[in-house]
CSV table of C-alpha atoms in Angstrom, one decimal:
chain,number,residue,atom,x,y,z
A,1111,UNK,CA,54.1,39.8,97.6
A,1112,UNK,CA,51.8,36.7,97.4
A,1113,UNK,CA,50.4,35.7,94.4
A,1114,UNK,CA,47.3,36.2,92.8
A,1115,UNK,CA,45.4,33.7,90.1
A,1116,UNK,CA,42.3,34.6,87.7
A,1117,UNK,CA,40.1,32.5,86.0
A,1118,UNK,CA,39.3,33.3,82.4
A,1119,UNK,CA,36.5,32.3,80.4
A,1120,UNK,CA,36.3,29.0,78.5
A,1121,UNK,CA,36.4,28.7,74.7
A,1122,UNK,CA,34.2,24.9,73.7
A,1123,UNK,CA,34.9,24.0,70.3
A,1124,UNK,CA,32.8,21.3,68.6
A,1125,UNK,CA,34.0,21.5,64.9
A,1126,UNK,CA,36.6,19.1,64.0
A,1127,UNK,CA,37.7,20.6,60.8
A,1128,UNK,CA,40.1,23.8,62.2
A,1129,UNK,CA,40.0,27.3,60.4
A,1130,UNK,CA,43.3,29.0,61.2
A,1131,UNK,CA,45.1,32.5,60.0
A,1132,UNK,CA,48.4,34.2,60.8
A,1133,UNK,CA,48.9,37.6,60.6
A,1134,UNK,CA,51.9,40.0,61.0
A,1135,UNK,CA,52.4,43.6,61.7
A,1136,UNK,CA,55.6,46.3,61.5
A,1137,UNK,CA,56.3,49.9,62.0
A,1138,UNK,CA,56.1,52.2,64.1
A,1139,UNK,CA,52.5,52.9,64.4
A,1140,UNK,CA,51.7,50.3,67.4
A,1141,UNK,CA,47.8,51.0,66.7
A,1142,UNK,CA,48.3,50.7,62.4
A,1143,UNK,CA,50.8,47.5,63.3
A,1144,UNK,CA,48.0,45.7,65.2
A,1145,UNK,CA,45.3,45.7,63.0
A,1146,UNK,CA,47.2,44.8,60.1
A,1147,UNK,CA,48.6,41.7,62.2
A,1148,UNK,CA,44.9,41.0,63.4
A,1149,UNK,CA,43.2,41.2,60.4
A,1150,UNK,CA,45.3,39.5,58.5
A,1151,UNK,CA,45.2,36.3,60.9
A,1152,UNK,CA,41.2,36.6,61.1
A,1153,UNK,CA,40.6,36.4,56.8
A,1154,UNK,CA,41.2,33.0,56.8
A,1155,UNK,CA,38.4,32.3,59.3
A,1156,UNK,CA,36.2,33.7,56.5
A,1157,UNK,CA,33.7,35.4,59.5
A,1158,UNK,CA,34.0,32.6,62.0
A,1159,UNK,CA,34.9,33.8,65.4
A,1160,UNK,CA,38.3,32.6,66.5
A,1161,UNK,CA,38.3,30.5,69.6
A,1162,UNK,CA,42.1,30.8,70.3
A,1163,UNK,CA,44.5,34.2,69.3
A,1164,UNK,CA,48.1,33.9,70.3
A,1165,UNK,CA,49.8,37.7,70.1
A,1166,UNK,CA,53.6,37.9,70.2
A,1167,UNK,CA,55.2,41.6,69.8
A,1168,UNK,CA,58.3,43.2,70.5
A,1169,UNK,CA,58.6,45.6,73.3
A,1170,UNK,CA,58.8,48.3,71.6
A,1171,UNK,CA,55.2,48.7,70.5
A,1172,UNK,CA,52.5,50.5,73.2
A,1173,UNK,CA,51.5,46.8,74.2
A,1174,UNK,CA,48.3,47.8,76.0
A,1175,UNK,CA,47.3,49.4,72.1
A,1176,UNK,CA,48.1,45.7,70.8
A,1177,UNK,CA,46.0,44.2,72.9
A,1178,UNK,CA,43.2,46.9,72.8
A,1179,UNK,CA,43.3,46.8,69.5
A,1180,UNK,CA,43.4,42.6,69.0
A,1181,UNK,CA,40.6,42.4,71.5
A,1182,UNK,CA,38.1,44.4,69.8
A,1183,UNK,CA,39.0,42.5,66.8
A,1184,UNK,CA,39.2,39.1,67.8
A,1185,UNK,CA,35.6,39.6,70.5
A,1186,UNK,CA,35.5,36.7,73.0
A,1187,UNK,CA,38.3,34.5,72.0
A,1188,UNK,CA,40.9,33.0,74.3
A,1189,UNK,CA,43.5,35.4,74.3
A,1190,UNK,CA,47.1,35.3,75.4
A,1191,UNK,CA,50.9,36.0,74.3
A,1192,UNK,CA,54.3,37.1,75.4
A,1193,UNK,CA,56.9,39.7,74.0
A,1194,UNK,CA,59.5,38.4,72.0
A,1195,UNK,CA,62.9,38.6,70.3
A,1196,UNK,CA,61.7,37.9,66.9
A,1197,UNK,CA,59.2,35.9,65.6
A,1198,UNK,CA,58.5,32.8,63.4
A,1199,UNK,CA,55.5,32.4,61.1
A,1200,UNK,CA,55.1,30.5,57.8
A,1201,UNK,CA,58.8,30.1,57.1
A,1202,UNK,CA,59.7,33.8,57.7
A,1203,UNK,CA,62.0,35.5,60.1
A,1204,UNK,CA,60.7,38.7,62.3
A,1205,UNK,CA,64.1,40.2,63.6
A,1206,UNK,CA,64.3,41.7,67.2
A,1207,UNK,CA,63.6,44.7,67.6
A,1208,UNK,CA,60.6,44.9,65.4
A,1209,UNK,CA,57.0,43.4,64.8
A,1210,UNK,CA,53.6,41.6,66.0
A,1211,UNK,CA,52.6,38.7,65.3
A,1212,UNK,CA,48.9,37.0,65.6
A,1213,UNK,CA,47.7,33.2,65.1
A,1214,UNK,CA,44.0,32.7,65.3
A,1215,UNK,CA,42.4,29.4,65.5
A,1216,UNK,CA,38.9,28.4,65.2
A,1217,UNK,CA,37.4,24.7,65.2
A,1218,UNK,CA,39.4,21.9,65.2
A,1219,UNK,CA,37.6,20.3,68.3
A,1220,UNK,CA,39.9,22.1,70.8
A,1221,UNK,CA,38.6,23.2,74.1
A,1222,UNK,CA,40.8,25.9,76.2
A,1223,UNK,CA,40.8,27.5,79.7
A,1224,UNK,CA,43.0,30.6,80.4
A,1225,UNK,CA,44.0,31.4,83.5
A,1226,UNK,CA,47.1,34.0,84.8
A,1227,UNK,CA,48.7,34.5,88.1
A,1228,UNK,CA,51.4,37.2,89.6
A,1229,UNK,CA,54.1,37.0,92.6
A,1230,UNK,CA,56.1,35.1,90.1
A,1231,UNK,CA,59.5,36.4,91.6
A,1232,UNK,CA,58.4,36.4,95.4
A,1233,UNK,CA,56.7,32.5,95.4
A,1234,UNK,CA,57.3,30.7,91.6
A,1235,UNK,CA,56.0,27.3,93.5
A,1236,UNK,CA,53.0,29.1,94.2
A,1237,UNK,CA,52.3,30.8,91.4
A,1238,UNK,CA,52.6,27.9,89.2
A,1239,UNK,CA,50.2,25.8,90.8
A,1240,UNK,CA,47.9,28.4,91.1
A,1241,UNK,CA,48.2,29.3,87.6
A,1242,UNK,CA,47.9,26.0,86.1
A,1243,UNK,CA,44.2,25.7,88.7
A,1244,UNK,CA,43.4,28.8,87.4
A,1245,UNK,CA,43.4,27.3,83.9
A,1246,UNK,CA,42.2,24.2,84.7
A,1247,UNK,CA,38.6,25.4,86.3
A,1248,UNK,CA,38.3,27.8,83.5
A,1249,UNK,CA,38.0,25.1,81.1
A,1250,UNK,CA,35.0,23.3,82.6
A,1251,UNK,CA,34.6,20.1,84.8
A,1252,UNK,CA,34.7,17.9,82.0
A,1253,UNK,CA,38.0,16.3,80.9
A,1254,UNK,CA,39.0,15.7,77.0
A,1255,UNK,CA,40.7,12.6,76.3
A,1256,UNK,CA,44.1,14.1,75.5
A,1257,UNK,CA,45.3,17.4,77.3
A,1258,UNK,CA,48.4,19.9,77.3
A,1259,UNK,CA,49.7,23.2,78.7
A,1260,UNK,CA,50.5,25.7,77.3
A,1261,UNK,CA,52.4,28.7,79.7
A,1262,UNK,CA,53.6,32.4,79.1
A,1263,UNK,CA,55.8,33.4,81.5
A,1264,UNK,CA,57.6,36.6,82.8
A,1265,UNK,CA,61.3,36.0,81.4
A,1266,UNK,CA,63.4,37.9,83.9
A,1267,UNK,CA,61.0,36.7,87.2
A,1268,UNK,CA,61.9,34.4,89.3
A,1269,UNK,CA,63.0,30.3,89.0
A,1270,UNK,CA,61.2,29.2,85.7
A,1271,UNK,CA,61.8,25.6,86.7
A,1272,UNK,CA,60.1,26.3,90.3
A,1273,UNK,CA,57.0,27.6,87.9
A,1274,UNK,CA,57.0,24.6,86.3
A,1275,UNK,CA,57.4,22.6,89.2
A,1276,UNK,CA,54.4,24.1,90.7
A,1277,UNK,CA,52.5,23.3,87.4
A,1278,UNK,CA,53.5,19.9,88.0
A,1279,UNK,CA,51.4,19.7,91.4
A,1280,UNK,CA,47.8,20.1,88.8
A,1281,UNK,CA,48.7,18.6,85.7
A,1282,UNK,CA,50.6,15.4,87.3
A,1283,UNK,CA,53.4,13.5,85.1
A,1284,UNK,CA,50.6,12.7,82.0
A,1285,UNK,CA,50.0,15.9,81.0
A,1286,UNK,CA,52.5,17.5,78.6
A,1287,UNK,CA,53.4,21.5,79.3
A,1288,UNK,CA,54.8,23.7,76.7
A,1289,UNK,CA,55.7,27.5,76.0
A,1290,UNK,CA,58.1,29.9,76.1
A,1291,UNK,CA,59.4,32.8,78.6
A,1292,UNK,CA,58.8,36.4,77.4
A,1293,UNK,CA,61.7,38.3,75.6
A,1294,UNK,CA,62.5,42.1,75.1
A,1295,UNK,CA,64.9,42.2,72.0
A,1296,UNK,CA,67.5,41.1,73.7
A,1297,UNK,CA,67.9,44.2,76.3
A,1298,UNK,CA,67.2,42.2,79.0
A,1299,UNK,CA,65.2,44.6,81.1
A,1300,UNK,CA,61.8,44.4,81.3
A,1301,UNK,CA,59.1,41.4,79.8
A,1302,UNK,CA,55.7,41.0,79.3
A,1303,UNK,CA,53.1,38.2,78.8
A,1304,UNK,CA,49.2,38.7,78.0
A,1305,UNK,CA,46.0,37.4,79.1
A,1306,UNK,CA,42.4,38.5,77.6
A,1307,UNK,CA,43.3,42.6,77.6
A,1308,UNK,CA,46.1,42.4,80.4
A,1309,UNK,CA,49.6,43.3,80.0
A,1310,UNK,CA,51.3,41.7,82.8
A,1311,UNK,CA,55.1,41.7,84.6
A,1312,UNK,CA,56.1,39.6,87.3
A,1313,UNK,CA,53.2,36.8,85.8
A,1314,UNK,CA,52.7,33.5,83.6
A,1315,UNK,CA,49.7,33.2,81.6
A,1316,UNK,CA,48.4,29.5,81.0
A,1317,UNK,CA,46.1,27.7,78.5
A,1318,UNK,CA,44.7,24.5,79.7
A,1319,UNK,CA,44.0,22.3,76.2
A,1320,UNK,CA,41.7,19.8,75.6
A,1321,UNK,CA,41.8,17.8,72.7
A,1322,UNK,CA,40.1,14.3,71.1
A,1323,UNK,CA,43.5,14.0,69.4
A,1324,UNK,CA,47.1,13.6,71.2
A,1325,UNK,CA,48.9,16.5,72.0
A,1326,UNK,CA,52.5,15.9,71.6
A,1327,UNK,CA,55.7,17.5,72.9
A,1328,UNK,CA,58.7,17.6,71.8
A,1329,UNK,CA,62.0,19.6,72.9
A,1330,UNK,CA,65.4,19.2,71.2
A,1331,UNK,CA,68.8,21.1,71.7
A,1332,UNK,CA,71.6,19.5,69.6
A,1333,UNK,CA,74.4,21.1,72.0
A,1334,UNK,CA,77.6,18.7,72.4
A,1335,UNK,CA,79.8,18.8,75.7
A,1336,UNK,CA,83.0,19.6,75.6
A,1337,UNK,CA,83.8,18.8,79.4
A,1338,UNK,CA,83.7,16.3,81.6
A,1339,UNK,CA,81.0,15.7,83.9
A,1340,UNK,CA,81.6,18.5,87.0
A,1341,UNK,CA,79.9,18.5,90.6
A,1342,UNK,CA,78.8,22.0,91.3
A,1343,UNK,CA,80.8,22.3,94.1
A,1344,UNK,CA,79.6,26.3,95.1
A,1345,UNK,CA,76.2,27.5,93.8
A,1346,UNK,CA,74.5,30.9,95.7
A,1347,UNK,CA,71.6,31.4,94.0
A,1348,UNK,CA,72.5,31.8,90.2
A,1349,UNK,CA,76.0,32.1,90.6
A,1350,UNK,CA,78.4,29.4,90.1
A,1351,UNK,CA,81.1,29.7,92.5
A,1352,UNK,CA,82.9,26.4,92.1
A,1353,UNK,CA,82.9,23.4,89.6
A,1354,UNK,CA,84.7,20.3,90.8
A,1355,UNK,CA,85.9,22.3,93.8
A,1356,UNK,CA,88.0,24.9,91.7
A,1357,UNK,CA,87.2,28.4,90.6
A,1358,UNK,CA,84.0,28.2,88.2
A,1359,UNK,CA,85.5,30.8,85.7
A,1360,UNK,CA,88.2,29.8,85.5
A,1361,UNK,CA,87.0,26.0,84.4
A,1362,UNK,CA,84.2,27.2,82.1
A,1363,UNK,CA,86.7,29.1,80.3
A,1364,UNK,CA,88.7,26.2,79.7
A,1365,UNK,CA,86.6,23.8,78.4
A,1366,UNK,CA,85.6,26.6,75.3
A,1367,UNK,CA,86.3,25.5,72.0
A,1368,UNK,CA,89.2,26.5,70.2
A,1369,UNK,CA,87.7,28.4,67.9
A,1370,UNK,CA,86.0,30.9,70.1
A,1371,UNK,CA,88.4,31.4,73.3
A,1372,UNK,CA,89.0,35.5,72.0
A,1373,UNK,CA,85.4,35.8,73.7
A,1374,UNK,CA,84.3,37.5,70.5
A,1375,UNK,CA,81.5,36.2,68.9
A,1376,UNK,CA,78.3,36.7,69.5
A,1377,UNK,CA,78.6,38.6,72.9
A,1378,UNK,CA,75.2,39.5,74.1
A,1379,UNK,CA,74.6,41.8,77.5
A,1380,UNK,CA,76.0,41.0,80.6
A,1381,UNK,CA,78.6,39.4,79.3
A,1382,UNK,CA,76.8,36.6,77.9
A,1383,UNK,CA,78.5,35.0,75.0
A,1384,UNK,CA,75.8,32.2,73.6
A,1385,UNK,CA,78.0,29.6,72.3
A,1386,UNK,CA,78.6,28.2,75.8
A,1387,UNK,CA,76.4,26.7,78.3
A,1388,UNK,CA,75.8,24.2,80.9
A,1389,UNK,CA,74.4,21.2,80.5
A,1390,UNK,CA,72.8,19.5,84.0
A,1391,UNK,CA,73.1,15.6,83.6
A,1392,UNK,CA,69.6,14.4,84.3
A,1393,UNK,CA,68.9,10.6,85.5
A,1394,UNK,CA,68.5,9.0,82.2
A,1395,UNK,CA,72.2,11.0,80.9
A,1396,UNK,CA,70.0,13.5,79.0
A,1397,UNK,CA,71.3,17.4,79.2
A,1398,UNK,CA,68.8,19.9,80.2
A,1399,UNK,CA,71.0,23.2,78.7
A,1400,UNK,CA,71.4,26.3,81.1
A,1401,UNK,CA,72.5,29.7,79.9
A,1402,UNK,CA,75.5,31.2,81.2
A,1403,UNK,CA,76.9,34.7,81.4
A,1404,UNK,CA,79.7,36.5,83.3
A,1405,UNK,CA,78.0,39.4,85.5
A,1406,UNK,CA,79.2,42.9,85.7
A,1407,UNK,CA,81.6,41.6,89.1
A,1408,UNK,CA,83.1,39.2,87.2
A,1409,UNK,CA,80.8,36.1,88.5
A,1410,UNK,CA,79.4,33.3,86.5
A,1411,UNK,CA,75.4,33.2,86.5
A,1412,UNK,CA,73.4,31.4,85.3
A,1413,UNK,CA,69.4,32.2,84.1
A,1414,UNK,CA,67.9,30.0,86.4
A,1415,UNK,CA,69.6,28.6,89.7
A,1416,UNK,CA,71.6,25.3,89.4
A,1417,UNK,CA,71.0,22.2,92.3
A,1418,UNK,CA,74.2,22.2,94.3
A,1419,UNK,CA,76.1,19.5,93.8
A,1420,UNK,CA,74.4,18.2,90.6
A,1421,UNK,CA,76.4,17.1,88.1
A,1422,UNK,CA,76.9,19.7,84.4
A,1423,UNK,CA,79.1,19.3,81.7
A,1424,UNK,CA,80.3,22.6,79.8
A,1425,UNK,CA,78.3,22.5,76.3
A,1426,UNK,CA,78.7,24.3,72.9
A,1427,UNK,CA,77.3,23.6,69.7
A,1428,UNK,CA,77.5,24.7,65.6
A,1429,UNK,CA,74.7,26.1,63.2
A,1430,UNK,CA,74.3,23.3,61.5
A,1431,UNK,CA,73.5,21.2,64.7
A,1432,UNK,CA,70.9,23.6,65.7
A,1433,UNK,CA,69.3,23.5,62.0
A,1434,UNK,CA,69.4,20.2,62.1
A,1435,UNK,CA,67.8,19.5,65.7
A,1436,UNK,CA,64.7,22.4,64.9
A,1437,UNK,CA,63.8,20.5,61.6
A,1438,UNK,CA,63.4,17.0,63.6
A,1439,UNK,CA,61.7,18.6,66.3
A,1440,UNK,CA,59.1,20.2,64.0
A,1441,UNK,CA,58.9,16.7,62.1
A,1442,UNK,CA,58.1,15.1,65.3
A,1443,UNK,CA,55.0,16.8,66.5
A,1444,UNK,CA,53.5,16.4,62.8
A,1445,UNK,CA,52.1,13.5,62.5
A,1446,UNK,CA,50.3,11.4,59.8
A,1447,UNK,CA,47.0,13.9,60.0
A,1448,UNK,CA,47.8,17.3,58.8
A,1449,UNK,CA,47.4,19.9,61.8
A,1450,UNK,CA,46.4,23.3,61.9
A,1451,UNK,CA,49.3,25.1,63.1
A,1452,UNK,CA,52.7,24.1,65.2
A,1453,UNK,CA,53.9,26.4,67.8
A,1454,UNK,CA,57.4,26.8,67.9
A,1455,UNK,CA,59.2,28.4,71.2
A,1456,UNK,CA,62.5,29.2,70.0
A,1457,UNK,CA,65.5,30.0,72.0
A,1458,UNK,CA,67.1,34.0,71.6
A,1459,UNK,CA,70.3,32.4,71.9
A,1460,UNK,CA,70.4,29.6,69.1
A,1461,UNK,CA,69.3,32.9,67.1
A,1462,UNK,CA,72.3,34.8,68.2
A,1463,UNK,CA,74.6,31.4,66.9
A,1464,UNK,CA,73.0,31.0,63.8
A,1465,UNK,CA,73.0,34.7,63.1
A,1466,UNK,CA,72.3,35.3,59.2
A,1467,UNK,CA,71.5,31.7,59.1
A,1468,UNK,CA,68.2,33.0,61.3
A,1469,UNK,CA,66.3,33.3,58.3
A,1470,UNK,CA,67.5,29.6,57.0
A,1471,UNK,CA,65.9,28.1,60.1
A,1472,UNK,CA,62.7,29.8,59.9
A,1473,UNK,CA,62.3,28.0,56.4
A,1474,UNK,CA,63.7,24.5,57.5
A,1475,UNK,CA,61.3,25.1,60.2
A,1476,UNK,CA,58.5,25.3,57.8
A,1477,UNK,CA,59.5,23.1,55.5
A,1478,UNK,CA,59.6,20.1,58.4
A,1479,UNK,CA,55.8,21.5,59.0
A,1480,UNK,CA,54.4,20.7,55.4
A,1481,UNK,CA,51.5,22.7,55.0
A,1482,UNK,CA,50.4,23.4,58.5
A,1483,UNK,CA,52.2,26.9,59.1
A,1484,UNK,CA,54.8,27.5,61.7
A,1485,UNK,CA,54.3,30.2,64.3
A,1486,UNK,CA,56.3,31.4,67.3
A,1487,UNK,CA,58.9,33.5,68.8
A,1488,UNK,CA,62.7,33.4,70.5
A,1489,UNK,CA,62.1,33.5,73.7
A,1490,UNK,CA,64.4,33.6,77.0
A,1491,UNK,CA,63.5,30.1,78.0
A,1492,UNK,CA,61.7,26.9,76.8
A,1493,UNK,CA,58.7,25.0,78.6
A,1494,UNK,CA,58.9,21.3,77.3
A,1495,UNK,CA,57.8,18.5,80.0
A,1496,UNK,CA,56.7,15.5,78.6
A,1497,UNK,CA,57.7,13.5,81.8
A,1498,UNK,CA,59.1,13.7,85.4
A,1499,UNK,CA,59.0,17.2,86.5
A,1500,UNK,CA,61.7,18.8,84.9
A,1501,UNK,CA,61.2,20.7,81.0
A,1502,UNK,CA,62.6,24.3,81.3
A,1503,UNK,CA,65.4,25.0,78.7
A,1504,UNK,CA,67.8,27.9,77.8
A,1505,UNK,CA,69.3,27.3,74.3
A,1506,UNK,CA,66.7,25.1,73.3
A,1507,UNK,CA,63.8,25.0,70.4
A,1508,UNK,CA,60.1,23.0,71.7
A,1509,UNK,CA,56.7,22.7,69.7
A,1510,UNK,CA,53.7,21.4,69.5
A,1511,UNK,CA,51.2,21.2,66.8
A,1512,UNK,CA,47.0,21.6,67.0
């Protein structure tokens, strides 16, 4: 199936000062859930009409209610989301499983184009390129002095890094990209992202931002290798085969840590155990972190297909190096003049390692933010590009503030 793009109306903002709310929603009355969520994120606004509502629910809620029910609320605002695995918002923790969860933004000087496009899984290439044109003509012929990306995308279609690629072919190497891949409480099924009153599958959503101010980036991991560097000797598709021209099983296995070769702790489905990962060696010796899980025949996948031949090294981390990494990511993107909000995209997996810890984060998180209120969700891959072509991460935790 080809792919298809749409072009969404632009949102022009010519305040400076920005009006912002967050709002939250639980239970199971999708319709009751939503309006608290909605409402509470527009009271802030006191009556100004939001320019910009992100929505991030779990899959259990009747999403087409959610956004039926946002979209009357919120009237002609830019509107997009994903589901999630949880959510973050003002130093709080959302568990999976439950939840919605609505920023809305008005003023601030921001302008912002939405644009969506499907065939994610049959042509990601495509789809990226036509998705990030899609955004770009919806916000207008004129150019802001700083821009930024910021992408919803189907977490279980197709190569994320081929979407981003294809992003790369409109925004070029200046413009930063940013977001997260939908989640679904960790049951790995079925995922969702929305655009204006659209539930989509099989899709990325994209806001093209302009700003007067810089729009910074910024991704972090804090995951340590425990290997040596390996040639991926035998890649088909997303399964590793061979590293360094041996079995791949059996030499991911062997570089675990100590402490966690009974395979016990914090198993997730499909045999995915998140303490371990690969970490692809990039040019400058960086790590861009993969996810890694043992299939149902006993293969090693990863979530998005490896290069053959690259160079990995086998990765784990603690808690206390993911705390650590979130709170100087947060403290990067806020800079000397206060912002409205930063976005967090938070991997599933550093939730599953920090486990009762979750809720810890959420308020380092905040804390790192000052005043400006955190909100985001763990997701099943990270968008941060800030140069070259290459920002999609498993395992990882990106923001950016506005």
């Amino acid at each position: 199936m080809s792919d298809h793009a749409f072009v969404w109306g632009v949102r022009v903002l010519t305040s400076n000062r920005a009006y912002r709310g967050v709002g939250t929603g639980n239970g199971t009355d999708t319709r009751v859930a939503a309006e608290k969520a909605v409402n509470e994120a527009l009271r802030p606004l006191e009556g100004r009409q939001p320019d910009l509502v992100l929505v991030y629910a779990s899959v259990r809620y009747d999403l087409q209610t959610v956004l039926k029910t946002v979209n009357a609320a919120a009237g002609p605002a830019v509107i997009a989301g994903a589901t999630s695995s949880g959510q973050l918002h003002n130093g709080k923790l959302t568990e999976p499983g439950d939840g919605i969860a609505v920023l809305a933004l008005a003023g601030g000087g921001y302008r912002f184009g939405l644009g969506h496009a499907t065939g994610v899984q049959a042509d990601a290439t495509r789809a990226g390129r036509s998705l990030a044109r899609a955004a770009l003509d919806a916000v207008g012929p004129e150019r802001s002095p700083h821009e930024a990306v910021l992408i919803f995308s189907d977490g279980l279609a197709g190569d994320q890094q081929e979407l981003l690629n294809g992003i790369h072919k409109v925004t070029g190497f200046q413009i930063p990209v940013v977001g997260g891949a939908a989640a679904d409480d960790r049951n790995l099924a079925e995922t969702f992202v929305f655009a204006g009153d659209k539930v989509l599958r099989d899709a990325a959503v994209a806001i093209w931002i302009g700003s007067d101010r810089p729009l910074r980036v910024i991704g972090g991991h804090g995951w340590q290798p425990t290997s040596l560097p390996l040639m991926l000797s035998g890649v088909d598709g997303q399964i590793v085969r061979e590293l360094g021209g041996r079995p791949a099983l059996e030499v991911y296995k062997e570089n675990f840590r100590p402490r966690v070769t009974d395979h016990k702790l914090y198993p997730r489905a499909g045999g995915y155990h998140s303490e371990h990962a690969f970490g692809l060696i990039q040019p400058d010796g960086s790590l861009l972190i993969r996810g890694a899980f043992i299939d149902s025949d006993g293969d090693l996948r990863t979530f998005s297909p490896l290069p053959p031949f690259s160079a990995v090294q086998v990765v784990s981390c603690d808690a206390e190096d993911l705390l650590e990494v979130g709170e100087r990511v947060v403290a990067g993107v806020v800079e000397a003049e206060e912002p409205a909000v930063v976005l967090v995209f938070d991997c599933v997996a550093r939730l599953d390692i920090l486990g009762e810890r979750g809720h810890e984060e959420a308020r380092r998180l905040q804390r790192a933010a000052g005043n400006a209120p955190t909100f985001g969700y763990y997701t099943y891959g990270e968008f941060a590009r800030t140069t070259g072509v290459a920002g999609y991460h498993n395992a990882t935790i990106a923001a950016m503030a506005l």
